[in-house]
Coordinates of C-alpha atoms in Angstrom, one line a residue:
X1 CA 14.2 2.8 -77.9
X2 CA 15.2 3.5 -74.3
X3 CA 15.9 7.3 -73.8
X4 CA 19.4 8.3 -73.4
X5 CA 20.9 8.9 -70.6
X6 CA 22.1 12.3 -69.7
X7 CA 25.5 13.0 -68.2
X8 CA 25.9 13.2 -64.5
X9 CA 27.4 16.9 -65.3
X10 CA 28.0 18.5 -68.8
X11 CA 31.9 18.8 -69.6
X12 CA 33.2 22.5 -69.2
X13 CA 34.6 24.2 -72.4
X14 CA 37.4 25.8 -70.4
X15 CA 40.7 24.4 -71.5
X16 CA 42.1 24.5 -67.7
X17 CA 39.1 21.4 -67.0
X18 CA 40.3 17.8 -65.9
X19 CA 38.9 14.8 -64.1
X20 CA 40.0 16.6 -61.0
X21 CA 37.7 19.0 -61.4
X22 CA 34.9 17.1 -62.7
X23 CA 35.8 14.8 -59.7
X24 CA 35.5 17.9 -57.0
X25 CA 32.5 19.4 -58.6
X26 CA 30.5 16.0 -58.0
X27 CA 31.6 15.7 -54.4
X28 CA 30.8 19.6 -54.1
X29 CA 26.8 18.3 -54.9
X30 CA 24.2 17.5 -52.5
X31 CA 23.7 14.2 -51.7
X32 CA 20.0 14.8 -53.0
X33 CA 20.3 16.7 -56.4
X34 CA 23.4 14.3 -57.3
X35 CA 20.9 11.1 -56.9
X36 CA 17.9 13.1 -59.0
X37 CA 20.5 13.6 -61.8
X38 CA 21.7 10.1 -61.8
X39 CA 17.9 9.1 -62.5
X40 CA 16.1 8.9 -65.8
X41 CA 13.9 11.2 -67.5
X42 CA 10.9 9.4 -66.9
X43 CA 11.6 8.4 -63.3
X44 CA 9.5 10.0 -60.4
X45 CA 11.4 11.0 -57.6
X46 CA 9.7 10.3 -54.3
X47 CA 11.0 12.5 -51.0
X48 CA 10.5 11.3 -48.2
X49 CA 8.3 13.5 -45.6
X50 CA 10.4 15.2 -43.1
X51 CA 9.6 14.1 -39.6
X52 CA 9.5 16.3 -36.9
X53 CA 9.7 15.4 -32.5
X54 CA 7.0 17.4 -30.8
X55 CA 8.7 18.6 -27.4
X56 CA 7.3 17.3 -24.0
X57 CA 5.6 19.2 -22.8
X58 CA 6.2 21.7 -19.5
X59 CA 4.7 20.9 -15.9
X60 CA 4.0 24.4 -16.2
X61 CA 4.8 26.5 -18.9
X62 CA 8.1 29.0 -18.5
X63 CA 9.5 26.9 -15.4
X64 CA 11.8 24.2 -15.4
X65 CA 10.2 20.9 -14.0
X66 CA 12.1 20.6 -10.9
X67 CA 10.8 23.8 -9.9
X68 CA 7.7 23.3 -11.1
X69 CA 7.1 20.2 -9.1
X70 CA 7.8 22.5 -5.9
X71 CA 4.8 24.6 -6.9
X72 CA 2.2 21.4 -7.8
X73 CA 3.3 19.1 -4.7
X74 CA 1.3 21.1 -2.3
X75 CA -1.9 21.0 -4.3
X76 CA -4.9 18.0 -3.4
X77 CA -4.1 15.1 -5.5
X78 CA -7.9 14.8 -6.2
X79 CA -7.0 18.5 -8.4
X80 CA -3.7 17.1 -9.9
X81 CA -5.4 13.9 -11.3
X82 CA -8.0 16.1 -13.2
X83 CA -5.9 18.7 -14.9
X84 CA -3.8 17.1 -17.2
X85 CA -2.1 14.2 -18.4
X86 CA 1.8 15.1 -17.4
X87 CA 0.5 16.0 -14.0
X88 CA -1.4 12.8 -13.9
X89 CA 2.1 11.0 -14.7
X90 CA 4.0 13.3 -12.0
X91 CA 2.0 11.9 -9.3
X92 CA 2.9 8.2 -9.4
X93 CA 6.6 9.2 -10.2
X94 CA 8.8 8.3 -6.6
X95 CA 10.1 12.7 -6.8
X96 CA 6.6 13.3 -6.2
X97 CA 5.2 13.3 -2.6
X98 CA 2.6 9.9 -2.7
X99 CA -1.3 10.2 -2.1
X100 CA -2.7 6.9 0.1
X101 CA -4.1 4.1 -1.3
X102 CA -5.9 0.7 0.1
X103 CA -3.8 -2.9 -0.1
X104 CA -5.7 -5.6 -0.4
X105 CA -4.8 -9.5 0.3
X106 CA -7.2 -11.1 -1.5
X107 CA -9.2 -14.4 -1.7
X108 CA -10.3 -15.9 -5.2
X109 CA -13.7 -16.6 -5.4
X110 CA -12.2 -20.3 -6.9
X111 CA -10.6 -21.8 -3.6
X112 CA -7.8 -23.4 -5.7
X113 CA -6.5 -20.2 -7.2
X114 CA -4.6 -19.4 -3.5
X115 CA -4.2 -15.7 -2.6
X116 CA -3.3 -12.6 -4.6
X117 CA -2.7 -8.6 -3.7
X118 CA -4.2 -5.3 -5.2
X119 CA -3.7 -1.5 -4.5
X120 CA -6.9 0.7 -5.1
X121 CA -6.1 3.7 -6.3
X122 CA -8.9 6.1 -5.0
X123 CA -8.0 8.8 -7.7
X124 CA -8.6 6.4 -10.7
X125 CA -11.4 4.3 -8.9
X126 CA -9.6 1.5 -9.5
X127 CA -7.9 -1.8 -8.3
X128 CA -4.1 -2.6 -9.8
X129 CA -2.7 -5.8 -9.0
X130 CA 0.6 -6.4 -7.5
X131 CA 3.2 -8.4 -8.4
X132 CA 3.1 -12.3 -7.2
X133 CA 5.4 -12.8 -3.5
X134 CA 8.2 -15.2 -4.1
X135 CA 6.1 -17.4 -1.6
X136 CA 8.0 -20.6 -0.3
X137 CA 7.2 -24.2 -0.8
X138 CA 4.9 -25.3 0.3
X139 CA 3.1 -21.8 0.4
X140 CA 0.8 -20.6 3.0
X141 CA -2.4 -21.9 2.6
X142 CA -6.2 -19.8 3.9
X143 CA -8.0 -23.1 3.7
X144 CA -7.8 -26.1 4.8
X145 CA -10.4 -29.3 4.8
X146 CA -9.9 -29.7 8.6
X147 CA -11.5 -26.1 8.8
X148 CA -14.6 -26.0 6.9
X149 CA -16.2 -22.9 8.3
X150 CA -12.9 -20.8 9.5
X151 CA -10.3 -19.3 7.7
X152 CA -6.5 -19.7 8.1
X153 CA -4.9 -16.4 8.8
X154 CA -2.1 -15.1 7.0
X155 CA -0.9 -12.3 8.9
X156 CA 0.4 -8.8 7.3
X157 CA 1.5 -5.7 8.8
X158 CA 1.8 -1.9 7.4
X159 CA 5.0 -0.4 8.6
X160 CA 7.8 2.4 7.3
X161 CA 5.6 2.4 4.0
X162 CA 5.6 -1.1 3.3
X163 CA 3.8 -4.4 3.4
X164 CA 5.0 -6.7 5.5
X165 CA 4.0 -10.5 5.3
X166 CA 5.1 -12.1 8.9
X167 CA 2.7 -15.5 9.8
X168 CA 0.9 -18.2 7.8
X169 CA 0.0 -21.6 7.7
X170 CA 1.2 -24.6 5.8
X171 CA -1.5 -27.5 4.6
X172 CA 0.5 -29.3 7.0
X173 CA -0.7 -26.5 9.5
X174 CA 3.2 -25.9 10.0
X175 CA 4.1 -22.2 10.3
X176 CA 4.2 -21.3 6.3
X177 CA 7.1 -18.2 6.2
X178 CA 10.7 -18.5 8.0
X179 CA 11.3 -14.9 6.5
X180 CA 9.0 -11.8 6.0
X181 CA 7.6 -10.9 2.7
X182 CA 8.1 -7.1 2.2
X183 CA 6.5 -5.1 -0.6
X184 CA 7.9 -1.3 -1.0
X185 CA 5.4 0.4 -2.9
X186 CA 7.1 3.6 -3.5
X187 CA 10.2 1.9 -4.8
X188 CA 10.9 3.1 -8.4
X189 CA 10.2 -0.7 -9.4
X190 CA 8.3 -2.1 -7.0
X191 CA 8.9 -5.6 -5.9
X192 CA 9.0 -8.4 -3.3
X193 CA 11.9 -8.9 -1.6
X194 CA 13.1 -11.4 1.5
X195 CA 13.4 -9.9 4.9
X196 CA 16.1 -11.0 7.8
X197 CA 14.9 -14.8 9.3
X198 CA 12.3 -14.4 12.4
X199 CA 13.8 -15.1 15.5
X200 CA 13.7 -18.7 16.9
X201 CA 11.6 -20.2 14.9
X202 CA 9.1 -19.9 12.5
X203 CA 5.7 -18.7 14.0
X204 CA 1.9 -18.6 13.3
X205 CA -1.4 -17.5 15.3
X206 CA 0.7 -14.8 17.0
X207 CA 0.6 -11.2 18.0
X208 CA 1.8 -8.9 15.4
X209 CA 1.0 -5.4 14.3
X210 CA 3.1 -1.6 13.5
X211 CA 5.1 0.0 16.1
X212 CA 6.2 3.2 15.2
X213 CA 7.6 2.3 11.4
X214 CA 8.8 -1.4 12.7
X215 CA 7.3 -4.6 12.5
X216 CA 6.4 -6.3 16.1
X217 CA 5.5 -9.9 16.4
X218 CA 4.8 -11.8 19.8
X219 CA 4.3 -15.2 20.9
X220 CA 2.5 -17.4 18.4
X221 CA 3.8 -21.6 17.7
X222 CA 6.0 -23.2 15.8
X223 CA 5.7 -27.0 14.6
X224 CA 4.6 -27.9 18.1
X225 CA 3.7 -25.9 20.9
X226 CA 7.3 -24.3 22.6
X227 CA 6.7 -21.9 25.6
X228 CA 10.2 -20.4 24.3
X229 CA 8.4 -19.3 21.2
X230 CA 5.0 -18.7 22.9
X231 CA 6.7 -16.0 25.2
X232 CA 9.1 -14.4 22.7
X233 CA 8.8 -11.2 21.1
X234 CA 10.9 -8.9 18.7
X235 CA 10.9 -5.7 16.2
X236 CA 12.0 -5.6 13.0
X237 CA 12.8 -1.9 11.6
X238 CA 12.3 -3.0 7.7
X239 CA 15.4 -0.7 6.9
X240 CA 17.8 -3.1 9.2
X241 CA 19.2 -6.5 8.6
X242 CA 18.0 -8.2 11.3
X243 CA 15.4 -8.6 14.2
X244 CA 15.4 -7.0 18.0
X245 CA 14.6 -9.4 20.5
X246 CA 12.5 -8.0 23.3
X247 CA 11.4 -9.4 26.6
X248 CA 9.5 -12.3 26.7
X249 CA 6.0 -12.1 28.0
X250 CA 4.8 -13.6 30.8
X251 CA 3.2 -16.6 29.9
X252 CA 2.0 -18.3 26.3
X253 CA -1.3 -17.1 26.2
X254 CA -1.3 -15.9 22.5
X255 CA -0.4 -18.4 21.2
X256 CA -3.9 -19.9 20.4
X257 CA -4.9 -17.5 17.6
X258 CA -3.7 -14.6 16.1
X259 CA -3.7 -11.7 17.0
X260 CA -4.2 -7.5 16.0
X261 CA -1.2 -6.0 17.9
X262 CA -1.6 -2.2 17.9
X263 CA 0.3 1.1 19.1
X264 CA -0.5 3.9 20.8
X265 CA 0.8 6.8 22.9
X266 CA 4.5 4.8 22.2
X267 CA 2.8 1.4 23.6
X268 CA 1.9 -1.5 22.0
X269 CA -1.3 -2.8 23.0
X270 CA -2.7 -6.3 22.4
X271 CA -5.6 -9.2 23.6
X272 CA -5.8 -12.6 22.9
X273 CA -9.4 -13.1 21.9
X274 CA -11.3 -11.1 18.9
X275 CA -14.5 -11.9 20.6
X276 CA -16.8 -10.9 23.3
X277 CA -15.9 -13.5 25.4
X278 CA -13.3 -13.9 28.3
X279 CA -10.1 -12.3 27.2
X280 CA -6.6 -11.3 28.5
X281 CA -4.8 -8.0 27.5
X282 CA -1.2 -7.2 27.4
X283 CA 0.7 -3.7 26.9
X284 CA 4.4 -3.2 25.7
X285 CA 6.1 0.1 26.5
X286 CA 8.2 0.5 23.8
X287 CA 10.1 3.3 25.6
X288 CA 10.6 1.3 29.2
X289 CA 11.4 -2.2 26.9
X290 CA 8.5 -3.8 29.7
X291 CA 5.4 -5.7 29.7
X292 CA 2.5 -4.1 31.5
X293 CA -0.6 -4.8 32.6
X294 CA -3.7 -3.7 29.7
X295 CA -5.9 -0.4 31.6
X296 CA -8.9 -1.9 32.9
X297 CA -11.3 0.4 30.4
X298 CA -9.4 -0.9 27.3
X299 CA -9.7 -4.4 28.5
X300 CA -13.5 -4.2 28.6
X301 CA -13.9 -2.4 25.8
X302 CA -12.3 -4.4 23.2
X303 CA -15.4 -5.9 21.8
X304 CA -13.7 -7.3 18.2
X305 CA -11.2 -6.3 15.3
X306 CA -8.7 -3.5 15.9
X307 CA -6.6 -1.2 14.4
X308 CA -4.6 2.2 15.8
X309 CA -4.2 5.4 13.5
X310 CA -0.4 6.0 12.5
X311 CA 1.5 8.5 14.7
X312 CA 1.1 11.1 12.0
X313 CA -2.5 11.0 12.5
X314 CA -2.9 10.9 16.3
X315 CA -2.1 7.2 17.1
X316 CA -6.4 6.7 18.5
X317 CA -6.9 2.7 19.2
X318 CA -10.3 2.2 17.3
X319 CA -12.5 -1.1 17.8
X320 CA -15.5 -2.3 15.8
X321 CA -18.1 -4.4 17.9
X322 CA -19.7 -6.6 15.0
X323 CA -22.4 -7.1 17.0
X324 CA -23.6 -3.9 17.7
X325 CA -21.9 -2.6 14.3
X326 CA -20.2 0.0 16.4
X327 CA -16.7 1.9 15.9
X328 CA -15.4 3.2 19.0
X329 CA -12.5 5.0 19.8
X330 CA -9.9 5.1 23.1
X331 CA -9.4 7.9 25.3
X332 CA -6.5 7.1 27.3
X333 CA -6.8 9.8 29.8
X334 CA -10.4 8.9 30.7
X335 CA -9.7 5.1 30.2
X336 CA -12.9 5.0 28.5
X337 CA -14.2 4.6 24.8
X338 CA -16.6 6.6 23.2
X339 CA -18.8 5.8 19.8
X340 CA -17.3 7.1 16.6
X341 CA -20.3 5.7 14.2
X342 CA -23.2 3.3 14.5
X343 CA -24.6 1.1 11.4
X344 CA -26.1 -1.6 10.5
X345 CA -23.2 -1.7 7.4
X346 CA -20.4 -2.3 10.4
X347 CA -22.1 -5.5 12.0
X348 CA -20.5 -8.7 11.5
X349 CA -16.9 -6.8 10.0
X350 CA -14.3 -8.9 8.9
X351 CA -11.0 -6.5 9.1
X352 CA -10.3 -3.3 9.7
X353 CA -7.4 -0.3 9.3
X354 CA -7.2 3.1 9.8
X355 CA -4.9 5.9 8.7
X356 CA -5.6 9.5 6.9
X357 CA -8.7 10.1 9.0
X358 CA -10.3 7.1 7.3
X359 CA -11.2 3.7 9.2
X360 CA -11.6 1.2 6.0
X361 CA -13.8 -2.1 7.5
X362 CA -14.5 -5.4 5.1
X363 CA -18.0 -6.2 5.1
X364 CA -19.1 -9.7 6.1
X365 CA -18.1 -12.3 2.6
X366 CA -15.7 -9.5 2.3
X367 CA -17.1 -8.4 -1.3
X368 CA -16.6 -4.7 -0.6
X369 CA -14.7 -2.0 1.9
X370 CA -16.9 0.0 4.5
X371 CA -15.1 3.8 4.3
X372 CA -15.6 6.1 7.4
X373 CA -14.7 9.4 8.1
X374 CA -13.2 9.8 11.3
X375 CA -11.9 13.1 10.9
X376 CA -13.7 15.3 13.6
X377 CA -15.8 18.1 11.6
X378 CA -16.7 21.0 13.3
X379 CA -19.9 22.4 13.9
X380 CA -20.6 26.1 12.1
X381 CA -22.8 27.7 14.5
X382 CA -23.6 31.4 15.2
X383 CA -22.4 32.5 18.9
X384 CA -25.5 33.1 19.6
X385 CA -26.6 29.7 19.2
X386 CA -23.4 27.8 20.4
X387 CA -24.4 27.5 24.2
X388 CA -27.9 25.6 22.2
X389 CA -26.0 23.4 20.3
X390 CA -22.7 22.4 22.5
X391 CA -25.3 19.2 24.2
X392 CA -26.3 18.1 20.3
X393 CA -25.1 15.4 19.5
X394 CA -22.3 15.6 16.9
X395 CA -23.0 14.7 12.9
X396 CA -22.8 11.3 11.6
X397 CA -19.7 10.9 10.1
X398 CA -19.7 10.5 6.4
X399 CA -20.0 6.5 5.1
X400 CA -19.1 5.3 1.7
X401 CA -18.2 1.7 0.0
X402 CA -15.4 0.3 -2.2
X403 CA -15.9 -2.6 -4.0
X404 CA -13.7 -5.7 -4.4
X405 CA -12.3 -6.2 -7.5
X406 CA -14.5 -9.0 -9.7
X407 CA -14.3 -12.5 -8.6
X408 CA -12.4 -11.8 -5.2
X409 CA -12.6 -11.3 -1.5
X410 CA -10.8 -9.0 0.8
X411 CA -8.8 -11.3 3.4
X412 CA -6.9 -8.3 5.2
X413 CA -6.3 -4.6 4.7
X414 CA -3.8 -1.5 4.7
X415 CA -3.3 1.5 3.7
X416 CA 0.3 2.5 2.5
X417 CA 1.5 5.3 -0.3
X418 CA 0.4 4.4 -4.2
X419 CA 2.5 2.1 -5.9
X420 CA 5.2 3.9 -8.4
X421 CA 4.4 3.8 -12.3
X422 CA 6.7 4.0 -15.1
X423 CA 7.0 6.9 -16.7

């Protein structure tokens, strides 16, 4: 026979007892020991485990974070990245002052797969893709049958912490982007968005480059050749809503291939060849608003791919001559350039960029990132011995490589702050 059921709770022997106070005593029970009585003799009674939230925990233990991020934000992010997890996490949050990383446009190794973009993060050793441009239709293309052996350039610029896409080319070879592409890597969500509409028209194998944290394009075509649009200029702050028109140059000479516009000592400096051959220079003063005519020196000098330092860093003009796998560097006061490095690695250089004492070159194919340290070291030498040493020559500088990621070639080249992570 089934067991009998016991009561909830035994009736008192009290004459003053009622339902009431039955009814009070069983609200009175926990919600626990009322359900256990309910049960039968023979039932288990299974309690759940309690569960328990372990605490985050502290940046550093006895401060608040906010003060403790005051104390770790000086520190060498190369130190921060091999403590600890949360410190690990602080770094890529947008509170936290941003370490430099590399931006790559990239090149699949399959022609048909069109162009892509990566950061490497020199901390992690590692290359994180970015998310897709909203590119237009038809997109800008980096081959084209017509071109066998040559690339089509699709032209990006590093300015105010962002990377800016300004110049391409169509299949059609019409100019590919009406509007810049602008990337914001220290944005709490970074993202693609659509910059203000480029002045006149449309424009590819033009000038463009950084000038002090805005964008500056010059010259360039349209659909068909327009001398307007070959001599036109303008700068693009990417925190405003529209373009600056500057004066136009003098004639429409680059307009025949694109072009590395660079600034120093508040001047934007530019030529219309990449090569050793016969080339024409032209210098913006930013502060004047006028054209100017290139320093003979810097003129002869500019043997192939160029890139300036950021203001922050000195604002040097640095050249690589791919033939003699040289990197030079420009002293405006002497009007002269002297060698930074020499190497057989720096011949035949695709593209270059330079910021946080490093100049970062793509090697020929561009399957991996030539690093040099151009940061000047100086030499630890007794007093005695410092009259000896001051004609040695100075220390090479220090080389190393970074490869592309699998499957892909490096087209062009920045450096900007990491990208932001989710906490």
């Amino acid at each position: 026979m089934a067991a009998a059921k016991r009561p909830c709770c035994k009736p008192t022997t009290t004459t003053s007892s009622s339902g009431q106070n039955h009814k009070r005593l069983r609200t009175a029970l926990p919600a626990a020991a009322a359900a256990t009585a309910a049960m039968d003799d023979d039932m288990v009674v299974v309690v759940a485990p309690a569960t328990t939230t372990t605490p985050p925990q502290p940046l550093l233990p006895g401060l608040p974070d906010h003060l403790a991020q005051l104390c770790l934000s000086p520190l060498p992010p190369r130190l921060l990245h091999a403590v600890c997890l949360p410190w690990r996490r602080l770094m890529y949050t947008p509170s936290f002052p941003p370490f430099l990383s590399l931006y790559a446009l990239l090149d699949d190794a399959d022609a048909d797969a069109g162009v892509s973009f990566a950061a490497y993060d020199p901390l992690a050793g590692r290359w994180d893709a970015l998310p897709s441009p909203p590119m237009p239709s038809p997109p800008p293309m980096l081959w084209h049958p017509s071109f066998l052996a040559r690339r089509l350039p699709l032209q990006s610029v590093a300015a105010a912490g962002r990377l800016v896409l300004v110049s391409g080319s169509t299949q059609s070879l019409h100019p590919a982007l009406s509007r810049p592409l602008v990337f914001d890597p220290a944005s709490p969500t970074p993202r693609w968005q659509l910059g203000p509409r480029i002045p006149l028209s449309p424009r590819r194998w033009c000038a463009a480059g950084a000038a002090r944290g805005r964008v500056f394009v010059a010259g360039g075509v349209g659909a068909g050749y327009d001398p307007a649009v070959a001599r036109s200029g303008a700068v693009w702050d990417p925190a405003a809503a529209s373009w600056e028109p500057i004066p136009p140059l003098r004639d429409g000479r680059f307009s025949r291939d694109a072009a590395e516009a660079v600034c120093s000592g508040g001047k934007v400096c530019m030529v219309n060849l990449r090569s050793r051959g016969a080339k024409e220079g032209a210098v913006f003063d930013l502060r004047a608003g006028r054209w100017e005519d290139m320093p003979p020196g810097m003129l002869a000098g500019w043997k192939g791919l160029a890139a300036a330092s950021p203001p922050d860093d000195g604002e040097t003009i640095y050249v690589v001559d791919e033939e003699r796998g040289a990197l030079t560097a420009y002293d405006w006061g002497t009007d002269r350039w002297r060698t930074v490095a020499e190497s057989e690695r720096l011949k035949g250089a695709a593209e270059m960029t330079v910021a946080g004492g490093k100049a970062c070159v793509v090697a020929p194919g561009g399957g991996k990132v030539l690093v040099v340290d151009v940061t000047p070291t100086p030499l630890k030498v007794s007093p005695a011995a410092r009259t000896e040493s001051s004609a040695a020559p100075a220390p090479a500088p220090r080389m190393w490589e970074v490869a592309a990621p699998a499957g892909k070639r490096v087209v062009a080249l920045h450096v900007l702050p990491r990208m932001t992570r989710p906490e």
